[in-house]
Amino acid sequence: MAQREVILSIEMSKARDSLLVLGSAWATLISGVSVAKLQRIVAEAEYIMERENQRFVPPKQAPFYKNYSSEQIEKVSDIGGVSMYVPGFLPWSR
């Protein structure tokens, strides 16, 4: 009976150890993949902020419109409002 308890406790400790090792390896892998994807997102956001900032010029009704330079406003002067891009096959676009 005592030998059976020893064997069971050894098996249980092996299972716990395996769970801890594999669990920590899995958590490390998942966090590494998540950080890598977030770095790509941050890099893309920085690229947009540096090279495509004309997309952020607000309409003239915005209270901070005067803070943008005339060059930035000029880049988007030919872009219409969102309502101009509604597909023509929809009934409310006519």
CSV table of C-alpha atoms in Angstrom, one decimal:
chain,number,residue,atom,x,y,z
A,1,MET,CA,0.0,0.0,0.0
A,2,ALA,CA,2.8,2.4,0.8
A,3,GLN,CA,4.6,1.6,-2.4
A,4,ARG,CA,1.4,2.4,-4.4
A,5,GLU,CA,1.2,5.8,-2.7
A,6,VAL,CA,4.8,6.6,-3.5
A,7,ILE,CA,4.3,5.6,-7.1
A,8,LEU,CA,1.1,7.8,-7.3
A,9,SER,CA,2.8,10.8,-5.7
A,10,ILE,CA,5.8,10.4,-8.1
A,11,GLU,CA,3.4,10.3,-11.1
A,12,MET,CA,1.5,13.3,-9.8
A,13,SER,CA,4.7,15.3,-9.4
A,14,LYS,CA,5.8,14.4,-12.9
A,15,ALA,CA,2.4,15.6,-14.3
A,16,ARG,CA,2.7,18.9,-12.3
A,17,ASP,CA,6.2,19.5,-13.5
A,18,SER,CA,5.3,18.8,-17.1
A,19,LEU,CA,2.3,21.2,-16.8
A,20,LEU,CA,4.5,23.9,-15.4
A,21,VAL,CA,7.3,23.5,-18.0
A,22,LEU,CA,4.9,23.2,-21.0
A,23,GLY,CA,2.6,25.9,-19.7
A,24,SER,CA,5.5,28.4,-19.3
A,25,ALA,CA,6.8,27.5,-22.7
A,26,TRP,CA,3.4,28.0,-24.2
A,27,ALA,CA,3.0,31.4,-22.5
A,28,THR,CA,6.4,32.5,-23.6
A,29,LEU,CA,5.6,31.5,-27.2
A,30,ILE,CA,2.2,33.3,-27.2
A,31,SER,CA,3.6,36.5,-25.7
A,32,GLY,CA,6.5,36.5,-28.1
A,33,VAL,CA,4.1,36.2,-31.1
A,34,SER,CA,1.9,38.9,-29.7
A,35,VAL,CA,4.7,41.3,-29.2
A,36,ALA,CA,6.0,40.6,-32.7
A,37,LYS,CA,2.6,41.4,-34.2
A,38,LEU,CA,2.3,44.6,-32.1
A,39,GLN,CA,5.7,45.8,-33.3
A,40,ARG,CA,4.5,45.4,-36.8
A,41,ILE,CA,1.4,47.4,-36.1
A,42,VAL,CA,3.4,50.2,-34.3
A,43,ALA,CA,5.8,50.4,-37.3
A,44,GLU,CA,2.9,50.7,-39.7
A,45,ALA,CA,1.3,53.4,-37.6
A,46,GLU,CA,4.5,55.4,-37.5
A,47,TYR,CA,4.9,55.1,-41.2
A,48,ILE,CA,1.4,56.4,-41.7
A,49,MET,CA,2.0,59.3,-39.3
A,50,GLU,CA,5.2,60.3,-41.1
A,51,ARG,CA,4.3,59.8,-44.7
A,52,GLU,CA,0.6,59.8,-45.0
A,53,ASN,CA,-0.5,62.5,-42.5
A,54,GLN,CA,-2.6,64.3,-45.2
A,55,ARG,CA,-5.2,61.7,-44.5
A,56,PHE,CA,-5.8,63.3,-41.1
A,57,VAL,CA,-6.7,66.8,-42.3
A,58,PRO,CA,-10.2,67.4,-40.9
A,59,PRO,CA,-13.1,69.1,-42.5
A,60,LYS,CA,-13.4,72.9,-42.2
A,61,GLN,CA,-16.0,72.5,-39.4
A,62,ALA,CA,-13.5,70.9,-37.0
A,63,PRO,CA,-12.4,73.3,-34.2
A,64,PHE,CA,-8.7,72.5,-34.8
A,65,TYR,CA,-8.7,73.1,-38.6
A,66,LYS,CA,-6.7,76.2,-38.3
A,67,ASN,CA,-3.7,74.3,-36.8
A,68,TYR,CA,-3.0,72.5,-40.1
A,69,SER,CA,-0.7,74.0,-42.6
A,70,SER,CA,-1.9,75.2,-46.0
A,71,GLU,CA,0.2,72.5,-47.6
A,72,GLN,CA,-1.6,69.7,-45.7
A,73,ILE,CA,-5.0,71.2,-46.4
A,74,GLU,CA,-4.1,71.6,-50.1
A,75,LYS,CA,-3.3,67.9,-50.4
A,76,VAL,CA,-6.8,66.9,-49.6
A,77,SER,CA,-8.7,69.7,-51.2
A,78,ASP,CA,-9.9,67.5,-54.0
A,79,ILE,CA,-11.2,64.8,-51.7
A,80,GLY,CA,-14.9,64.9,-51.2
A,81,GLY,CA,-17.0,64.0,-48.2
A,82,VAL,CA,-17.9,60.5,-47.3
A,83,SER,CA,-21.4,61.0,-48.7
A,84,MET,CA,-20.0,61.5,-52.2
A,85,TYR,CA,-18.7,57.9,-52.2
A,86,VAL,CA,-22.0,56.1,-51.6
A,87,PRO,CA,-22.5,53.5,-54.4
A,88,GLY,CA,-24.8,54.6,-57.1
A,89,PHE,CA,-27.0,51.5,-57.0
A,90,LEU,CA,-28.4,52.4,-53.6
A,91,PRO,CA,-31.7,54.2,-53.6
A,92,TRP,CA,-30.7,57.0,-51.3
A,93,SER,CA,-27.6,57.9,-53.4
A,94,ARG,CA,-29.8,59.5,-56.1
